[in-house]
mmCIF file of C-alpha atoms and ligand atoms in Angstrom:
data_model
loop_
_atom_site.group_PDB
_atom_site.id
_atom_site.type_symbol
_atom_site.label_atom_id
_atom_site.label_comp_id
_atom_site.label_asym_id
_atom_site.label_seq_id
_atom_site.Cartn_x
_atom_site.Cartn_y
_atom_site.Cartn_z
ATOM 1 C CA MET C 665 -6.757 18.668 -29.039
ATOM 2 C CA SER C 666 -3.441 16.856 -28.860
ATOM 3 C CA GLY C 667 -2.297 13.497 -27.584
ATOM 4 C CA PRO C 668 -2.106 10.002 -29.025
ATOM 5 C CA ASP C 669 -5.230 7.886 -29.193
ATOM 6 C CA ARG C 670 -4.810 5.094 -26.632
ATOM 7 C CA GLU C 671 -7.545 3.114 -28.358
ATOM 8 C CA PRO C 672 -6.244 2.887 -31.956
ATOM 9 C CA GLY C 673 -9.130 0.545 -32.800
ATOM 10 C CA TRP C 674 -11.644 3.371 -32.436
ATOM 11 C CA PRO C 675 -11.624 6.829 -34.046
ATOM 12 C CA THR C 676 -11.503 8.413 -30.588
ATOM 13 C CA GLY C 677 -10.790 11.902 -31.902
ATOM 14 C CA GLU C 678 -13.879 11.797 -34.117
ATOM 15 C CA LEU C 679 -15.943 10.281 -31.282
ATOM 16 C CA GLU C 680 -14.804 13.009 -28.877
ATOM 17 C CA GLN C 681 -15.750 15.732 -31.346
ATOM 18 C CA LEU C 682 -19.141 14.108 -31.964
ATOM 19 C CA ALA C 683 -19.757 13.937 -28.197
ATOM 20 C CA ILE C 684 -18.857 17.639 -27.932
ATOM 21 C CA ASP C 685 -21.174 18.571 -30.800
ATOM 22 C CA LEU C 686 -24.074 16.516 -29.403
ATOM 23 C CA ALA C 687 -23.702 17.884 -25.866
ATOM 24 C CA ALA C 688 -23.524 21.444 -27.208
ATOM 25 C CA GLU C 689 -26.638 21.041 -29.352
ATOM 26 C CA ALA C 690 -28.652 19.465 -26.527
ATOM 27 C CA GLY C 691 -27.435 22.207 -24.200
ATOM 28 C CA ALA C 692 -28.638 24.884 -26.615
ATOM 29 C CA LEU C 693 -32.040 23.174 -26.782
ATOM 30 C CA ILE C 694 -32.273 23.155 -22.986
ATOM 31 C CA LEU C 695 -31.440 26.860 -22.727
ATOM 32 C CA ALA C 696 -33.861 27.795 -25.495
ATOM 33 C CA ARG C 697 -36.833 27.367 -23.129
ATOM 34 C CA PRO C 698 -37.035 28.227 -19.389
ATOM 35 C CA PRO C 699 -37.979 25.346 -17.069
ATOM 36 C CA GLU C 700 -41.638 26.274 -17.198
ATOM 37 C CA LEU C 701 -42.160 23.176 -19.341
ATOM 38 C CA GLY C 702 -42.280 21.422 -15.988
ATOM 39 C CA VAL C 703 -42.453 17.846 -14.760
ATOM 40 C CA ALA C 704 -43.514 15.078 -17.137
ATOM 41 C CA ALA C 705 -43.273 12.157 -14.711
ATOM 42 C CA THR C 706 -41.653 10.790 -11.555
ATOM 43 C CA LYS C 707 -39.562 7.616 -11.168
ATOM 44 C CA SER C 708 -38.166 6.078 -7.944
ATOM 45 C CA SER C 709 -39.985 8.542 -5.675
ATOM 46 C CA PRO C 710 -42.234 11.628 -5.919
ATOM 47 C CA THR C 711 -39.075 13.798 -5.874
ATOM 48 C CA ASP C 712 -37.279 11.817 -8.632
ATOM 49 C CA VAL C 713 -38.622 13.891 -11.512
ATOM 50 C CA VAL C 714 -38.395 13.716 -15.288
ATOM 51 C CA THR C 715 -39.009 17.050 -17.000
ATOM 52 C CA VAL C 716 -40.354 17.620 -20.464
ATOM 53 C CA MET C 717 -36.911 18.942 -21.361
ATOM 54 C CA ASP C 718 -35.155 15.778 -20.115
ATOM 55 C CA ARG C 719 -37.193 13.884 -22.690
ATOM 56 C CA ARG C 720 -36.686 16.439 -25.479
ATOM 57 C CA SER C 721 -32.934 16.487 -24.884
ATOM 58 C CA GLU C 722 -32.645 12.702 -24.945
ATOM 59 C CA THR C 723 -34.749 12.453 -28.105
ATOM 60 C CA LEU C 724 -32.444 14.934 -29.840
ATOM 61 C CA LEU C 725 -29.329 13.052 -28.701
ATOM 62 C CA ARG C 726 -30.720 9.729 -29.870
ATOM 63 C CA ASP C 727 -31.749 11.105 -33.248
ATOM 64 C CA ARG C 728 -28.292 12.587 -33.855
ATOM 65 C CA ILE C 729 -26.500 9.409 -32.749
ATOM 66 C CA ALA C 730 -28.719 7.260 -34.992
ATOM 67 C CA ALA C 731 -27.883 9.498 -37.938
ATOM 68 C CA ALA C 732 -24.148 9.689 -37.291
ATOM 69 C CA ARG C 733 -23.440 6.238 -35.861
ATOM 70 C CA PRO C 734 -26.359 3.930 -36.811
ATOM 71 C CA ASP C 735 -24.610 0.713 -35.728
ATOM 72 C CA ASP C 736 -23.831 1.943 -32.191
ATOM 73 C CA ALA C 737 -25.972 1.054 -29.175
ATOM 74 C CA VAL C 738 -27.511 3.704 -26.929
ATOM 75 C CA LEU C 739 -28.151 3.580 -23.176
ATOM 76 C CA GLY C 740 -30.000 6.634 -21.904
ATOM 77 C CA GLU C 741 -31.700 7.722 -18.704
ATOM 78 C CA GLU C 742 -35.199 8.295 -20.021
ATOM 79 C CA GLU C 743 -35.812 5.881 -22.922
ATOM 80 C CA ALA C 744 -35.410 2.162 -23.618
ATOM 81 C CA ASP C 745 -32.014 0.796 -24.667
ATOM 82 C CA THR C 746 -31.135 0.849 -28.360
ATOM 83 C CA PRO C 747 -29.145 -2.275 -29.378
ATOM 84 C CA GLY C 748 -26.113 -1.993 -31.644
ATOM 85 C CA SER C 749 -23.596 -4.110 -33.556
ATOM 86 C CA SER C 750 -20.464 -1.932 -33.590
ATOM 87 C CA GLY C 751 -19.198 -2.709 -30.087
ATOM 88 C CA LEU C 752 -19.727 0.902 -28.985
ATOM 89 C CA THR C 753 -22.512 2.150 -26.683
ATOM 90 C CA TRP C 754 -23.438 5.807 -26.262
ATOM 91 C CA VAL C 755 -24.281 6.397 -22.584
ATOM 92 C CA ILE C 756 -26.272 9.619 -22.305
ATOM 93 C CA ASP C 757 -27.762 11.731 -19.538
ATOM 94 C CA PRO C 758 -29.929 14.388 -21.194
ATOM 95 C CA ILE C 759 -29.947 16.566 -18.079
ATOM 96 C CA ASP C 760 -27.798 15.469 -15.146
ATOM 97 C CA GLY C 761 -28.920 17.594 -12.225
ATOM 98 C CA THR C 762 -32.572 17.612 -13.209
ATOM 99 C CA VAL C 763 -33.740 19.091 -9.907
ATOM 100 C CA ASN C 764 -31.279 21.975 -10.322
ATOM 101 C CA TYR C 765 -32.695 22.526 -13.811
ATOM 102 C CA LEU C 766 -36.255 22.476 -12.461
ATOM 103 C CA TYR C 767 -35.349 25.096 -9.827
ATOM 104 C CA ASP C 768 -33.319 27.158 -12.318
ATOM 105 C CA ILE C 769 -30.101 26.538 -10.375
ATOM 106 C CA GLY C 770 -27.265 26.694 -12.919
ATOM 107 C CA ALA C 771 -25.566 23.399 -11.983
ATOM 108 C CA TYR C 772 -26.715 20.796 -14.500
ATOM 109 C CA ALA C 773 -25.141 19.220 -17.538
ATOM 110 C CA VAL C 774 -25.637 17.144 -20.656
ATOM 111 C CA SER C 775 -23.380 14.109 -20.360
ATOM 112 C CA VAL C 776 -22.497 12.225 -23.563
ATOM 113 C CA ALA C 777 -20.106 9.287 -23.299
ATOM 114 C CA VAL C 778 -19.240 6.513 -25.737
ATOM 115 C CA CYS C 779 -18.088 3.238 -24.218
ATOM 116 C CA THR C 780 -16.818 -0.226 -25.064
ATOM 117 C CA GLY C 781 -18.118 -3.260 -23.142
ATOM 118 C CA ASP C 782 -21.338 -3.388 -21.133
ATOM 119 C CA PRO C 783 -21.953 -0.105 -19.275
ATOM 120 C CA ARG C 784 -24.578 -1.733 -17.054
ATOM 121 C CA VAL C 785 -21.987 -4.075 -15.488
ATOM 122 C CA PRO C 786 -19.446 -2.405 -13.140
ATOM 123 C CA GLY C 787 -15.921 -3.045 -14.376
ATOM 124 C CA ALA C 788 -17.137 -4.412 -17.716
ATOM 125 C CA TRP C 789 -16.923 -1.158 -19.664
ATOM 126 C CA GLU C 790 -14.550 1.670 -20.538
ATOM 127 C CA THR C 791 -15.334 5.141 -21.759
ATOM 128 C CA VAL C 792 -13.356 5.935 -24.911
ATOM 129 C CA ALA C 793 -14.612 9.514 -25.399
ATOM 130 C CA ALA C 794 -16.906 11.906 -23.534
ATOM 131 C CA ALA C 795 -18.260 15.430 -23.247
ATOM 132 C CA VAL C 796 -20.011 16.993 -20.232
ATOM 133 C CA PHE C 797 -21.551 20.380 -20.996
ATOM 134 C CA ASN C 798 -23.011 22.885 -18.536
ATOM 135 C CA PRO C 799 -25.199 25.080 -20.783
ATOM 136 C CA VAL C 800 -25.572 27.780 -18.107
ATOM 137 C CA THR C 801 -21.855 28.402 -17.646
ATOM 138 C CA GLY C 802 -20.891 27.373 -21.174
ATOM 139 C CA GLU C 803 -18.256 25.018 -19.752
ATOM 140 C CA MET C 804 -17.521 22.073 -22.067
ATOM 141 C CA PHE C 805 -15.530 19.328 -20.347
ATOM 142 C CA HIS C 806 -14.251 16.738 -22.796
ATOM 143 C CA ALA C 807 -11.776 13.888 -23.110
ATOM 144 C CA ARG C 808 -10.777 10.877 -25.153
ATOM 145 C CA ALA C 809 -8.844 7.860 -23.929
ATOM 146 C CA GLY C 810 -5.176 8.818 -23.954
ATOM 147 C CA GLY C 811 -5.879 12.371 -25.110
ATOM 148 C CA GLY C 812 -6.055 14.212 -21.788
ATOM 149 C CA ALA C 813 -8.920 16.024 -20.039
ATOM 150 C CA TRP C 814 -9.920 19.450 -21.323
ATOM 151 C CA LEU C 815 -12.181 22.386 -20.485
ATOM 152 C CA ARG C 816 -13.278 24.920 -23.074
ATOM 153 C CA ARG C 817 -15.592 27.924 -22.841
ATOM 154 C CA GLY C 818 -17.153 29.164 -26.070
ATOM 155 C CA ASP C 819 -14.555 29.611 -28.816
ATOM 156 C CA GLY C 820 -11.688 29.888 -26.371
ATOM 157 C CA ALA C 821 -8.706 27.567 -26.465
ATOM 158 C CA PRO C 822 -9.212 24.431 -24.359
ATOM 159 C CA ALA C 823 -7.354 24.315 -21.036
ATOM 160 C CA ARG C 824 -5.831 21.030 -19.924
ATOM 161 C CA LEU C 825 -7.174 19.721 -16.615
ATOM 162 C CA GLN C 826 -5.253 18.155 -13.743
ATOM 163 C CA VAL C 827 -6.631 16.780 -10.483
ATOM 164 C CA ARG C 828 -5.367 18.136 -7.158
ATOM 165 C CA ASP C 829 -2.634 15.847 -5.854
ATOM 166 C CA SER C 830 -4.015 15.991 -2.331
ATOM 167 C CA THR C 831 -2.822 13.600 0.374
ATOM 168 C CA ASP C 832 -4.472 14.901 3.572
ATOM 169 C CA LEU C 833 -8.090 13.800 3.952
ATOM 170 C CA SER C 834 -8.641 16.294 6.769
ATOM 171 C CA ALA C 835 -7.863 19.129 4.324
ATOM 172 C CA ALA C 836 -9.952 17.705 1.471
ATOM 173 C CA LEU C 837 -12.982 19.436 -0.057
ATOM 174 C CA VAL C 838 -15.275 16.526 -0.915
ATOM 175 C CA GLY C 839 -18.359 16.403 -3.119
ATOM 176 C CA THR C 840 -21.205 13.971 -2.719
ATOM 177 C CA GLY C 841 -24.860 13.416 -3.560
ATOM 178 C CA PHE C 842 -27.933 11.558 -2.449
ATOM 179 C CA GLY C 843 -30.614 9.355 -3.925
ATOM 180 C CA TYR C 844 -34.308 10.037 -4.031
ATOM 181 C CA ARG C 845 -35.723 7.285 -1.804
ATOM 182 C CA PRO C 846 -36.050 8.104 1.938
ATOM 183 C CA GLN C 847 -34.571 4.804 3.153
ATOM 184 C CA VAL C 848 -31.531 5.291 0.897
ATOM 185 C CA ARG C 849 -31.146 8.886 2.065
ATOM 186 C CA GLN C 850 -31.226 7.706 5.674
ATOM 187 C CA ARG C 851 -28.206 5.457 5.076
ATOM 188 C CA GLN C 852 -26.441 8.126 3.022
ATOM 189 C CA GLY C 853 -26.988 10.618 5.857
ATOM 190 C CA GLU C 854 -25.331 8.195 8.275
ATOM 191 C CA VAL C 855 -22.300 7.911 5.977
ATOM 192 C CA LEU C 856 -22.172 11.703 5.663
ATOM 193 C CA ALA C 857 -22.231 12.106 9.451
ATOM 194 C CA ARG C 858 -19.146 9.875 9.614
ATOM 195 C CA VAL C 859 -17.273 11.572 6.752
ATOM 196 C CA LEU C 860 -18.024 15.224 7.610
ATOM 197 C CA PRO C 861 -15.763 15.551 10.687
ATOM 198 C CA GLN C 862 -12.870 13.890 8.815
ATOM 199 C CA VAL C 863 -12.656 16.275 5.834
ATOM 200 C CA ARG C 864 -12.279 20.037 5.220
ATOM 201 C CA ASP C 865 -15.860 20.332 4.049
ATOM 202 C CA ILE C 866 -18.597 18.837 1.888
ATOM 203 C CA ARG C 867 -20.178 20.200 -1.264
ATOM 204 C CA ARG C 868 -23.455 18.838 -2.633
ATOM 205 C CA ALA C 869 -23.826 20.376 -6.090
ATOM 206 C CA GLY C 870 -26.591 18.096 -7.437
ATOM 207 C CA SER C 871 -24.952 16.658 -10.567
ATOM 208 C CA ALA C 872 -22.640 13.655 -10.476
ATOM 209 C CA ALA C 873 -21.303 14.451 -13.947
ATOM 210 C CA LEU C 874 -20.324 17.973 -12.871
ATOM 211 C CA ASP C 875 -18.959 16.726 -9.542
ATOM 212 C CA LEU C 876 -16.656 14.334 -11.398
ATOM 213 C CA CYS C 877 -15.600 17.154 -13.740
ATOM 214 C CA SER C 878 -14.912 19.312 -10.670
ATOM 215 C CA VAL C 879 -12.502 16.650 -9.415
ATOM 216 C CA ALA C 880 -10.811 16.612 -12.837
ATOM 217 C CA ALA C 881 -10.551 20.423 -12.761
ATOM 218 C CA GLY C 882 -9.183 20.559 -9.218
ATOM 219 C CA ARG C 883 -12.316 22.282 -7.895
ATOM 220 C CA LEU C 884 -12.862 19.354 -5.521
ATOM 221 C CA ASP C 885 -10.215 17.179 -3.881
ATOM 222 C CA GLY C 886 -12.555 14.198 -4.060
ATOM 223 C CA TYR C 887 -16.086 12.975 -4.643
ATOM 224 C CA TYR C 888 -18.083 9.940 -3.554
ATOM 225 C CA GLU C 889 -21.620 8.766 -4.117
ATOM 226 C CA SER C 890 -23.593 5.551 -3.952
ATOM 227 C CA GLY C 891 -26.561 4.803 -6.167
ATOM 228 C CA LEU C 892 -25.241 6.318 -9.391
ATOM 229 C CA ASN C 893 -26.481 5.070 -12.736
ATOM 230 C CA PRO C 894 -24.159 4.497 -15.711
ATOM 231 C CA TRP C 895 -25.394 7.684 -17.415
ATOM 232 C CA ASP C 896 -24.563 9.807 -14.334
ATOM 233 C CA MET C 897 -20.923 8.743 -14.333
ATOM 234 C CA ALA C 898 -19.808 7.356 -17.729
ATOM 235 C CA GLY C 899 -18.617 10.726 -19.001
ATOM 236 C CA GLY C 900 -17.223 12.197 -15.799
ATOM 237 C CA VAL C 901 -15.088 9.188 -14.903
ATOM 238 C CA LEU C 902 -13.081 9.608 -18.119
ATOM 239 C CA LEU C 903 -12.487 13.290 -17.313
ATOM 240 C CA VAL C 904 -11.121 12.231 -13.900
ATOM 241 C CA THR C 905 -8.777 9.518 -15.175
ATOM 242 C CA GLU C 906 -7.539 11.603 -18.101
ATOM 243 C CA ALA C 907 -6.799 14.404 -15.587
ATOM 244 C CA GLY C 908 -4.577 12.011 -13.613
ATOM 245 C CA GLY C 909 -7.131 10.981 -11.038
ATOM 246 C CA ALA C 910 -8.292 7.615 -9.724
ATOM 247 C CA VAL C 911 -11.841 6.209 -9.744
ATOM 248 C CA LEU C 912 -12.604 3.445 -7.247
ATOM 249 C CA GLY C 913 -15.592 1.350 -6.220
ATOM 250 C CA ALA C 914 -16.656 -0.511 -3.095
ATOM 251 C CA ASP C 915 -14.169 -2.849 -1.357
ATOM 252 C CA GLY C 916 -11.474 -2.247 -3.985
ATOM 253 C CA GLY C 917 -13.813 -3.193 -6.824
ATOM 254 C CA PRO C 918 -14.775 -1.167 -9.904
ATOM 255 C CA ALA C 919 -16.809 2.035 -9.584
ATOM 256 C CA GLY C 920 -20.530 1.586 -10.031
ATOM 257 C CA THR C 921 -23.934 1.863 -8.398
ATOM 258 C CA ALA C 922 -22.708 0.438 -5.069
ATOM 259 C CA LEU C 923 -20.092 3.186 -4.719
ATOM 260 C CA THR C 924 -18.119 5.594 -6.872
ATOM 261 C CA VAL C 925 -15.108 7.424 -5.397
ATOM 262 C CA ALA C 926 -13.003 9.844 -7.451
ATOM 263 C CA ALA C 927 -9.940 11.820 -6.320
ATOM 264 C CA GLY C 928 -6.232 12.315 -6.912
ATOM 265 C CA PRO C 929 -4.332 9.030 -6.869
ATOM 266 C CA ARG C 930 -2.888 9.552 -3.381
ATOM 267 C CA LEU C 931 -6.184 10.583 -1.765
ATOM 268 C CA ALA C 932 -8.658 8.176 -3.413
ATOM 269 C CA PRO C 933 -7.856 5.107 -1.259
ATOM 270 C CA ALA C 934 -8.137 7.080 1.998
ATOM 271 C CA LEU C 935 -11.431 8.643 0.904
ATOM 272 C CA ALA C 936 -12.824 5.250 -0.138
ATOM 273 C CA ALA C 937 -11.795 3.746 3.224
ATOM 274 C CA CYS C 938 -13.374 6.645 5.141
ATOM 275 C CA VAL C 939 -16.667 6.322 3.252
ATOM 276 C CA GLN C 940 -16.839 2.552 3.798
ATOM 277 C CA ALA C 941 -15.618 2.493 7.434
HETATM 278 C C1 LIP B 695 -28.519 13.320 -10.118
HETATM 279 C C2 LIP B 695 -27.097 12.878 -9.883
HETATM 280 C C3 LIP B 695 -26.590 13.397 -8.542
HETATM 281 C C4 LIP B 695 -27.451 12.864 -7.440
HETATM 282 C C5 LIP B 695 -28.845 13.394 -7.645
HETATM 283 C C6 LIP B 695 -29.414 12.919 -8.990
HETATM 284 P P1 LIP B 695 -30.290 13.281 -12.083
HETATM 285 O O1 LIP B 695 -28.956 12.759 -11.329
HETATM 286 O O2 LIP B 695 -26.292 13.351 -10.924
HETATM 287 O O3 LIP B 695 -25.256 13.011 -8.319
HETATM 288 O O4 LIP B 695 -26.942 13.243 -6.202
HETATM 289 O O5 LIP B 695 -29.670 12.975 -6.590
HETATM 290 O O6 LIP B 695 -29.540 11.523 -8.984
HETATM 291 O O7 LIP B 695 -31.423 12.575 -11.396
HETATM 292 O O8 LIP B 695 -30.390 14.736 -11.947
HETATM 293 O O9 LIP B 695 -30.122 12.820 -13.516
#
């Protein structure tokens, strides 16, 4: 992996490699057992499920982070926050695309990001290194601040990623996703009805982390979603920006739960305006 570290204060190369190693190990754990382990609990609605494997994956990630970086904080989807003193926070999604995992649809990922600032406050954090790993396809997306966005498969050489430099919204293939609560889905359906006639087509893959990596890899022209949590997006947003893309939020603000829009730099403003019209 080449490229200067933009954040000389942090060992971003080491952090990127640790994120890769953690995502790979959690991915191997996930694949070791078929989804028959089933649902452990539900959260915001009866369809917002936590599987036994979500919990096992997060426990493994937390144990490895505690061993390797004991002074770092941890913010994960399924367990309580772990405070830290180093100024770095690991933001982890043990399985992003849990419903796909539960239905054995091969579009889910382990997202491991390490951030400065407060990842719970939009605009108050930056990802300095990240890895997003799809254990089914073996695709490892990874990046460090200033080091470019990369995709590797197995022991193959990593390929550098570049977003599509699209300019025409009507020709754009756009990813999106939906929350789990009916009243939120109602509003998101209304936004979709407005966006759909204005773009080439929509793809709903079921994992924000992989959708953001698809933008970085040029597999989508753009992506938008409202209701994301920090762990859904902290890794993928670095892949997008290191691949030359732009990540925007609502009304020109920072990306976050209200709205996250990712695309090439010349398409992102038009997509954000279309979504918020
Ligand atoms: C998923 C997100 C996805 C969203 C899904 C779900 P989870 O996260 O990554 O973008 O559309 O509804 O929230 O719940 O699988 O970790």
